[in-house]
Tab-separated table of C-alpha atoms in Angstrom:
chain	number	residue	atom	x	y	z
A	11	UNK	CA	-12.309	16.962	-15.801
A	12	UNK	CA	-13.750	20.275	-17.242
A	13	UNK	CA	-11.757	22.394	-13.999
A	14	UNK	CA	-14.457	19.940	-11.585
A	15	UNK	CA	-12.742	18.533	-8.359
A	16	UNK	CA	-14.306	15.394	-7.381
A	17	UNK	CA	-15.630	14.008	-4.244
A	18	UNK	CA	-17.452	10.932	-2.560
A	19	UNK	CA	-18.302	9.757	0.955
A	20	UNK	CA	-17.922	6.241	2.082
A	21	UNK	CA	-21.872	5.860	1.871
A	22	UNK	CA	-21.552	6.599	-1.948
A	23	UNK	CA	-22.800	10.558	-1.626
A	24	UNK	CA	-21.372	12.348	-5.127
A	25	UNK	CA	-20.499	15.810	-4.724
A	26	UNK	CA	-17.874	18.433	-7.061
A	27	UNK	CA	-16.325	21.609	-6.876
A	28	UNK	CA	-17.124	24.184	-9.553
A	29	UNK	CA	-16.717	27.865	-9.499
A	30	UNK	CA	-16.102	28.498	-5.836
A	31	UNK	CA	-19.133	26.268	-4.943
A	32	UNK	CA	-20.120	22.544	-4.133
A	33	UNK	CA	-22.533	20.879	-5.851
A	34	UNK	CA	-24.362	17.838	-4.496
A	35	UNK	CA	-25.447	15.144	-7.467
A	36	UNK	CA	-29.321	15.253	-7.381
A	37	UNK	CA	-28.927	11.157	-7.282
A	38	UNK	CA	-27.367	10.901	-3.689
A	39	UNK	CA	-30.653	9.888	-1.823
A	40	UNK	CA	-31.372	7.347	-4.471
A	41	UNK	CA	-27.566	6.263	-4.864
A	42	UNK	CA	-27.325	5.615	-1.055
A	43	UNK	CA	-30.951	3.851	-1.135
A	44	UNK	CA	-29.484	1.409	-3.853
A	45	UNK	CA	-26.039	1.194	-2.002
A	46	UNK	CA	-27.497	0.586	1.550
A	47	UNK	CA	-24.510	-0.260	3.082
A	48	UNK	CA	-22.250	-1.405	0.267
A	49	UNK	CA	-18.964	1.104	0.711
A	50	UNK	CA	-17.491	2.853	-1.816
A	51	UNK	CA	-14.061	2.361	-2.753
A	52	UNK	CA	-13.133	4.263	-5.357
A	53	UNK	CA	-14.256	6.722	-8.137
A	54	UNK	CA	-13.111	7.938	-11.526
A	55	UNK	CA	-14.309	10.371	-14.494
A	56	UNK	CA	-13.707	9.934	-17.703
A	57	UNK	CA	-13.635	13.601	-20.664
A	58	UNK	CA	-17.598	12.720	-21.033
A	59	UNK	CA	-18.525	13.334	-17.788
A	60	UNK	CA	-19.410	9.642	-17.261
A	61	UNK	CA	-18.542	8.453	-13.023
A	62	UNK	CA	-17.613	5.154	-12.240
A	63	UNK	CA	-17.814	3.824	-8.826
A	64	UNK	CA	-15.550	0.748	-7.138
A	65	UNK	CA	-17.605	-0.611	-4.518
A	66	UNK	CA	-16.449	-3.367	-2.032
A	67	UNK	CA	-18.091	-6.371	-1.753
A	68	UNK	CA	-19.759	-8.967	-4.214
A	69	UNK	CA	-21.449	-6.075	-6.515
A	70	UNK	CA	-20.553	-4.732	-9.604
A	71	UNK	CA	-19.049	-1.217	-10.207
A	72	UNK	CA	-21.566	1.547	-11.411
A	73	UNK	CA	-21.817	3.806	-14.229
A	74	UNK	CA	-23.640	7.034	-13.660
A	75	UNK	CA	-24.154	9.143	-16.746
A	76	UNK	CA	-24.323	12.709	-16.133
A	77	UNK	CA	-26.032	13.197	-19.963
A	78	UNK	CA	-28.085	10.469	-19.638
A	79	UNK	CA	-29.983	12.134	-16.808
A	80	UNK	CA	-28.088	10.955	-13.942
A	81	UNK	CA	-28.809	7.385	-15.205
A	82	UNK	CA	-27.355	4.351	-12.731
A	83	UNK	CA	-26.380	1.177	-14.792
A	84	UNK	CA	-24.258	-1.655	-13.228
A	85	UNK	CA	-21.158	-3.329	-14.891
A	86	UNK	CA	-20.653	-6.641	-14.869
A	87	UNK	CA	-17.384	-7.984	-14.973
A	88	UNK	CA	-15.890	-11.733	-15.205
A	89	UNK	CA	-16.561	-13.693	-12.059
A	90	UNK	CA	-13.559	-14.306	-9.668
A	91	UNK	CA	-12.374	-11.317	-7.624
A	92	UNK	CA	-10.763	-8.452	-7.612
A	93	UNK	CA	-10.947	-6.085	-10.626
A	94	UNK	CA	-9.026	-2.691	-12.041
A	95	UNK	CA	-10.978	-0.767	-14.498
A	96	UNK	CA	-9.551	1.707	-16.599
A	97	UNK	CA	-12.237	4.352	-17.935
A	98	UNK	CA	-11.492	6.173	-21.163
A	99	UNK	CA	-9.786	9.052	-19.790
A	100	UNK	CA	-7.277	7.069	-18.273
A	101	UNK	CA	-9.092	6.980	-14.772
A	102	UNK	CA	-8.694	4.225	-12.914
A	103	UNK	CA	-11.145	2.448	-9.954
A	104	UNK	CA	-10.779	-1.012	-8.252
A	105	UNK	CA	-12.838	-3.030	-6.278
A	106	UNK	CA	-14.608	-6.402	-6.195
A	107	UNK	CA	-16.588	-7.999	-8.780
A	108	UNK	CA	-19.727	-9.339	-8.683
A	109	UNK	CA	-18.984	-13.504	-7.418
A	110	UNK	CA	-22.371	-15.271	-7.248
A	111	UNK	CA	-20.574	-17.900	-4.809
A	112	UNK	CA	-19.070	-14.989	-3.102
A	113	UNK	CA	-15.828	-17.253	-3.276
A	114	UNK	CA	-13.801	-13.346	-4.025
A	115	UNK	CA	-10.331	-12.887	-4.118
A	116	UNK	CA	-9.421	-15.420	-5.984
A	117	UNK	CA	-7.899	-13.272	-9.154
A	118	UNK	CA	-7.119	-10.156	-10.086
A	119	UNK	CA	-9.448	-8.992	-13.124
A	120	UNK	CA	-7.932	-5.802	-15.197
A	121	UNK	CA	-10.289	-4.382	-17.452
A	122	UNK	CA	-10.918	-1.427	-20.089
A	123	UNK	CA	-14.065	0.243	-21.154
A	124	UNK	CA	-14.659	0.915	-24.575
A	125	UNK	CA	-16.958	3.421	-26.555
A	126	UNK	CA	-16.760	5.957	-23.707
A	127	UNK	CA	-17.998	3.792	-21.148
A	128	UNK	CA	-20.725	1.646	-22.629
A	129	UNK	CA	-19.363	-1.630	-22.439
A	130	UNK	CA	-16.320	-3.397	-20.780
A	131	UNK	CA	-12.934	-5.382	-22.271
A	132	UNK	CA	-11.273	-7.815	-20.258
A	133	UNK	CA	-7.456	-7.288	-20.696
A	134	UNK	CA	-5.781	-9.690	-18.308
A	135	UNK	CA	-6.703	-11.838	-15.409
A	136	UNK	CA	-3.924	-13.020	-12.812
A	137	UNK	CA	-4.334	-15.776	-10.180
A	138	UNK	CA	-3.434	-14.031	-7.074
A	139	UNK	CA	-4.766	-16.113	-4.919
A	140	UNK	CA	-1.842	-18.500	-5.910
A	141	UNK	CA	0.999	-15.928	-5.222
A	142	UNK	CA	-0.735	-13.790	-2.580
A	143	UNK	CA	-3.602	-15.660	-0.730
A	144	UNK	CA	-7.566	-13.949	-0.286
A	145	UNK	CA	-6.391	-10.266	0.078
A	146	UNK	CA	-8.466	-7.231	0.755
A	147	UNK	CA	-8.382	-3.315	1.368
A	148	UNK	CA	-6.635	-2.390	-2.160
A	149	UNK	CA	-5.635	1.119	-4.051
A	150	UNK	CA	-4.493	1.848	-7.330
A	151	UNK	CA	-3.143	4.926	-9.312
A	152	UNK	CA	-2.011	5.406	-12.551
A	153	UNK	CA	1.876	7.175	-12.614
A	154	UNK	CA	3.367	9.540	-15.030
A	155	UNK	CA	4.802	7.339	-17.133
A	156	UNK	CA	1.310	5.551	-17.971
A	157	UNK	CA	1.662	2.163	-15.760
A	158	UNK	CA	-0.178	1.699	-12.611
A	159	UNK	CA	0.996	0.847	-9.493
A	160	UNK	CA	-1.864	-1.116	-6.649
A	161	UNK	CA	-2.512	-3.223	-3.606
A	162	UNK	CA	-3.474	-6.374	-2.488
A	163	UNK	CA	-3.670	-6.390	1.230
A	164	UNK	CA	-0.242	-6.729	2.008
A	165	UNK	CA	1.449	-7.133	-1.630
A	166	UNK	CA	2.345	-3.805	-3.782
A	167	UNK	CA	2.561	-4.867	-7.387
A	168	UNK	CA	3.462	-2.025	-10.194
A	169	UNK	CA	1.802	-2.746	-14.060
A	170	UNK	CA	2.795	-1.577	-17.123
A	171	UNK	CA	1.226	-0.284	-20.134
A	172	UNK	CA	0.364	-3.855	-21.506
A	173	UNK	CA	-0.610	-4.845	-18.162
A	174	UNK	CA	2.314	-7.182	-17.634
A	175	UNK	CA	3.333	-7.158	-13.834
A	176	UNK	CA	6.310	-5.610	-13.523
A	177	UNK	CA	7.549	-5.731	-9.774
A	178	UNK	CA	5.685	-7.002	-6.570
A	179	UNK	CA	6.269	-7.066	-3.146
A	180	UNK	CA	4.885	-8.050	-0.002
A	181	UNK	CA	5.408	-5.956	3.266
A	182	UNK	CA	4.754	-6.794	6.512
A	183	UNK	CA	1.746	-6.126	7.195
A	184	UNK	CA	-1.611	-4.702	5.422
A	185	UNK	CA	-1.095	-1.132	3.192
A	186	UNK	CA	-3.246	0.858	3.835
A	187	UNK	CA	-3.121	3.855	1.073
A	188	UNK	CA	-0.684	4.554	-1.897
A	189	UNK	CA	0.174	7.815	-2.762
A	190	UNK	CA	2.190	9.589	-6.188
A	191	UNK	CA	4.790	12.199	-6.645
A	192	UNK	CA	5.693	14.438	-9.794
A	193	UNK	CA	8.994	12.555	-10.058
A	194	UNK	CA	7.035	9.206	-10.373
A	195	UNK	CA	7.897	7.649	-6.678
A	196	UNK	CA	4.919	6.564	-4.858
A	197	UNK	CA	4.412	6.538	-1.294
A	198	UNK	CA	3.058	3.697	0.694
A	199	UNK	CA	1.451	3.811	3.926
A	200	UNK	CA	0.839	0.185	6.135
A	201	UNK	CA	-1.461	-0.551	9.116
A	202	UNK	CA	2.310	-0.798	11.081
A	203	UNK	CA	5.704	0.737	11.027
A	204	UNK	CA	6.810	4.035	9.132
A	205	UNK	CA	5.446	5.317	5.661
A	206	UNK	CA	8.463	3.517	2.607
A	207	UNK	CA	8.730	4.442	-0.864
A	208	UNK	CA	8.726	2.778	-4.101
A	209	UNK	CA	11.383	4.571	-6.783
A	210	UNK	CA	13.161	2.927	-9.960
A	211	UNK	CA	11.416	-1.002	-9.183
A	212	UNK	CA	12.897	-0.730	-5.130
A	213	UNK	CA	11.218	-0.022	-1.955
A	214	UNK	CA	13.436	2.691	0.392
A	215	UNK	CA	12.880	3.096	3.919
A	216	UNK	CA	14.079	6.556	5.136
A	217	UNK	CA	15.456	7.238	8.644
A	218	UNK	CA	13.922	10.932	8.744
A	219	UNK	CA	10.754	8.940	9.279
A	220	UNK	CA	11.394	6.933	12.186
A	221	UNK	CA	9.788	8.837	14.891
A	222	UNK	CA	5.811	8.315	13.133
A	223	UNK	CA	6.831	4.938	12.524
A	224	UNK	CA	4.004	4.396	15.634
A	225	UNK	CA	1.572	6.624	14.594
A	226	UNK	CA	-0.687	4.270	13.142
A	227	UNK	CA	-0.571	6.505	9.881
A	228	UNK	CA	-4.108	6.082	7.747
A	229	UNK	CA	-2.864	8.230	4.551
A	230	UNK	CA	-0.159	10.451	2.635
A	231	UNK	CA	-0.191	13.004	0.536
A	232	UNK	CA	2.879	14.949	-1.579
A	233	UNK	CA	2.329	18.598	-2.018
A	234	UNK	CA	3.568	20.747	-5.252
A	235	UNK	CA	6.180	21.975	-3.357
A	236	UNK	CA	7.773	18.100	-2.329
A	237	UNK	CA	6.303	18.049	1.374
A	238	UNK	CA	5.146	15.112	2.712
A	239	UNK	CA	1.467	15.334	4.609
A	240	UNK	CA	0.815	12.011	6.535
A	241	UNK	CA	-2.628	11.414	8.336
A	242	UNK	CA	-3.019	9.566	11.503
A	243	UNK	CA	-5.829	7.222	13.254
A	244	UNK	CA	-5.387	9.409	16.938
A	245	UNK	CA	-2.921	11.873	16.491
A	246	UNK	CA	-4.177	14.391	13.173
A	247	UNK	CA	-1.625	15.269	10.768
A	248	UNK	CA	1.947	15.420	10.595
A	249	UNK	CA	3.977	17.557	7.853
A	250	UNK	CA	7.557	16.639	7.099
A	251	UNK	CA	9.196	19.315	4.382
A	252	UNK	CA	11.388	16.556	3.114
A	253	UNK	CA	12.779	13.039	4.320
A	254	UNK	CA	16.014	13.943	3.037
A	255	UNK	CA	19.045	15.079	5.163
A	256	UNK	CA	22.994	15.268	5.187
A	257	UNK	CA	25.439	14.259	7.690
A	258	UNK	CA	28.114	15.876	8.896
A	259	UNK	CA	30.990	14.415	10.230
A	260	UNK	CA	35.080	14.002	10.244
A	261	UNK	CA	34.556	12.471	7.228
A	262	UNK	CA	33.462	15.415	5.272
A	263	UNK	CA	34.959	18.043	7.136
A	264	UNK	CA	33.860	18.143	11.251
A	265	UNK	CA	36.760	18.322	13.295
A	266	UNK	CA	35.259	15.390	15.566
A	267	UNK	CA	32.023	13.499	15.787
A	268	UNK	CA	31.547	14.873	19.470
A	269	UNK	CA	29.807	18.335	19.061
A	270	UNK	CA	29.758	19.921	22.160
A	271	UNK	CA	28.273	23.379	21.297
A	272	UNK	CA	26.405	24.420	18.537
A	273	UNK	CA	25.432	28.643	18.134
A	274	UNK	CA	23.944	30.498	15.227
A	275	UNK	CA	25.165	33.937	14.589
A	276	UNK	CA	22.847	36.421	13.224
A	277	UNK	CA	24.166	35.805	9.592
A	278	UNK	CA	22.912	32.383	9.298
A	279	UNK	CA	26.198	31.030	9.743
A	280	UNK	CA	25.820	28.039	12.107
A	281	UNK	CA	29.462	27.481	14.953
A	282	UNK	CA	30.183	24.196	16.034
A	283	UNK	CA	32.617	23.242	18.412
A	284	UNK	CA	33.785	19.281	19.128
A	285	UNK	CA	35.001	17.716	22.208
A	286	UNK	CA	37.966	19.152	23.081
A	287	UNK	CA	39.260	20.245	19.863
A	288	UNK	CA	40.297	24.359	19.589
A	289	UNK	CA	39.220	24.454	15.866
A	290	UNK	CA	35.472	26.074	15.205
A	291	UNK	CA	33.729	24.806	12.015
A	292	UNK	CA	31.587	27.694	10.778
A	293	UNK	CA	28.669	25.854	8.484
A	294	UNK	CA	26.769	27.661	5.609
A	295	UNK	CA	24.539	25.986	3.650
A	296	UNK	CA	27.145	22.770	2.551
A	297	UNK	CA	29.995	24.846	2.950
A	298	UNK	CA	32.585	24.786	5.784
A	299	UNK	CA	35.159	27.343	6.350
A	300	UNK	CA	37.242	27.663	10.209
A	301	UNK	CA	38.639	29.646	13.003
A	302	UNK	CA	40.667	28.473	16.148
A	303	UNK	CA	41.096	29.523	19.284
A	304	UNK	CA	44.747	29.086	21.114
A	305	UNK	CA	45.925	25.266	21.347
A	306	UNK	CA	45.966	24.542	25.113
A	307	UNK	CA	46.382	21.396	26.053
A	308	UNK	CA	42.935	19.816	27.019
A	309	UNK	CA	40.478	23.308	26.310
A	310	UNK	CA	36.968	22.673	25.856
A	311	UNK	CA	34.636	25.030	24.703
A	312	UNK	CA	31.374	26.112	26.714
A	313	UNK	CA	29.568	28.379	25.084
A	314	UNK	CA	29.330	30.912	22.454
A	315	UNK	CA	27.911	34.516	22.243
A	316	UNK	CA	27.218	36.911	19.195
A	317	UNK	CA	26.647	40.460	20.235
A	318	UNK	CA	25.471	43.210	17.791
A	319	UNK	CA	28.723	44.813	16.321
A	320	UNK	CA	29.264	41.268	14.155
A	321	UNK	CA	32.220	39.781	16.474
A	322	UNK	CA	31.897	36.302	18.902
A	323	UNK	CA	32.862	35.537	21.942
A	324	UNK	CA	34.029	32.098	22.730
A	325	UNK	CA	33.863	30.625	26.378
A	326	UNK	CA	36.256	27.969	27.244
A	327	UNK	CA	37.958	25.916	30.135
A	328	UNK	CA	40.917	28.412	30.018
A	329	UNK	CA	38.933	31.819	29.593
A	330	UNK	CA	37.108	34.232	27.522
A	331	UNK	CA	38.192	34.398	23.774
A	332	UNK	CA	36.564	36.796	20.941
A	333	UNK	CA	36.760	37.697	17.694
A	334	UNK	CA	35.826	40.894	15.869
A	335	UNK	CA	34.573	39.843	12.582
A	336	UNK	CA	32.610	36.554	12.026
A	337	UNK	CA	32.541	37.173	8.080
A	338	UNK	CA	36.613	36.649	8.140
A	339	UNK	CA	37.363	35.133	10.880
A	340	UNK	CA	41.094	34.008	12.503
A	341	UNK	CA	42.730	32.987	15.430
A	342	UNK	CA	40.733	34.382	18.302
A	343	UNK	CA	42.246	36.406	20.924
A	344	UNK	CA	42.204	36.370	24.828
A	345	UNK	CA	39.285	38.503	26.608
A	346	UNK	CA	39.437	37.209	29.874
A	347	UNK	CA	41.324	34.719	31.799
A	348	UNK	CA	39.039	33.310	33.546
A	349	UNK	CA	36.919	30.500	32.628
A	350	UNK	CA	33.462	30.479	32.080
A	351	UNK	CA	30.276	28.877	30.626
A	352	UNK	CA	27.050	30.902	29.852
A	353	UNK	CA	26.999	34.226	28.840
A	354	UNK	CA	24.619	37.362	28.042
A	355	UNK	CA	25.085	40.728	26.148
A	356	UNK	CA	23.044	43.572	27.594
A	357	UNK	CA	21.701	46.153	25.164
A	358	UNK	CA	25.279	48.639	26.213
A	359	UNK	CA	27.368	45.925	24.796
A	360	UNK	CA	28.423	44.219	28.316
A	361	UNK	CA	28.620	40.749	28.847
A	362	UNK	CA	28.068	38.885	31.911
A	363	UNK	CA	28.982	34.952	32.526
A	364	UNK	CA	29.595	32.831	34.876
């Protein structure tokens, strides 16, 4: 709030960013003497300034008021487990409660404060321990559309606005972050297997992500522009543009599902040529448009070659072919009768292949 950006370490250090410059909370040495070695889990604002802090383990969340002087004051929550609290500005931390048994997880406590922060409201209280055993490690975030979506180990659950439970699932095995979009999906990432996404109440898998699927993936994060930033435990950070793709094949237009050459010309245009099959597909953007070369029995195509003055040349089983324009092309014409495979241009417009 106020144009601050926010951050906290694991050991509870308070920091923000303000006018091109961090500023350290003059708290921190006390805040990590009273933490010891209580982590942090999560932290929210509220308009007033006022930071609350989920910590994991049997303690209470804290309240540190900025206009009170920095001023630390615990609050306590109903016994029994896990709790959400919603701050006034619609913030949102989770953690554990304080349990004087220390018998936790055995509920799910969601709670409001009230008065800007100076006392807590119980809402709702669910027995999860029923449905979903003693889980740990949880996130939560509050979507576009004002419900919240969090974790419980394994189990993703999605909440409305009257804090009704509106979907849950349990994958297979622990998640370990959750993550939003502008179009209200949110991103899941798990301890194994590929990064899935919950959209209208289902959870997708996409292919596109199959090859991090082993990355033992920690985190994600959705830039303004849609791409995808995923964190890793060994192996940094991977960047996918988008998970979405389109296949091409004869049943939207390729002559044959066995491509056997594939050549960009210098207007973007993108040649394919299938197993032996004398029709070219020339592919812009989602359009598809087609030349040929001469239908001899059993020609296959080798290779393709776009010299400077716009035309192609087309190797093939039965000899050189070319065509003059690329913009409108036709039915290419025979260069050379002899066969061949790769080619080159030289800068005074000969071509060599063999």
């Amino acid at each position: 709030c106020k144009g601050r950006i926010w951050f906290r370490s694991y050991n509870g250090a308070l920091s923000y960013y303000y006018n091109d410059s961090i500023h350290c909370l003059p708290i921190n040495t006390k805040l990590k003497r009273m933490l010891k070695n209580i982590p942090v889990a999560s932290m929210a604002v509220d308009s007033s300034d006022n930071i609350y802090l989920g910590l994991i383990g049997s303690s209470p969340p804290l309240k540190i008021s900025m206009k009170d002087n920095y001023s630390i004051s615990p609050m306590p929550l109903p016994d029994n487990g896990e709790y959400i609290l919603f701050t006034p500005a619609g913030g949102i931390i989770m953690g554990n409660n304080y349990i004087p048994d220390s018998n936790a997880n055995t509920s799910l406590i969601v709670c409001k404060t009230v008065s800007n922060g100076s006392r807590v409201h119980l809402i709702k209280e669910y027995d999860t321990l029923r449905t979903y055993g003693r889980l740990k490690f949880s996130r939560a975030i509050r979507l576009a559309n004002g419900n919240t979506a969090f974790t419980l180990g394994e189990a993703f659950l999605c909440m409305d606005k009257f804090c009704n439970i509106t979907y849950s699932k349990v994958l297979p095995s622990v998640i370990l972050d959750i993550s939003k979009t502008k179009d209200n999906k949110v991103w899941i990432t798990t301890a194994e297997g590929a990064p899935v996404c919950y959209t209208n109440s289902k959870i997708i898998n996409y292919p596109a992500l199959g090859p991090i699927k082993d990355k033992r993936l920690t985190s994600v994060a959705v830039d303004a522009e849609g791409g995808m930033w995923f964190s890793s435990l060994y192996d940094g950070v991977y960047y996918l543009p988008s998970v979405n793709f389109k296949v091409w094949n004869t049943q939207n237009g390729l002559p044959g599902n066995k491509v056997d050459v594939l050549g960009t010309a210098p207007d973007s245009i993108l040649w394919i040529s299938v197993f032996r099959n004398p029709k070219l597909t020339l592919m812009r953007h989602d359009s598809l448009r087609y030349c040929s070369i001469p239908n001899i029995a059993g020609i296959s195509i080798n290779g393709l070659l776009f010299p400077k003055n716009n035309s192609v040349w087309i190797s093939t089983s039965n000899g050189i072919f070319g065509l003059k324009n690329t913009l409108q092309p036709g039915i290419a014409r025979l260069l050379s009768p002899y066969a061949g495979r790769d080619m080159i241009s030289n800068t005074d417009r000969t071509v060599w292949y063999d």
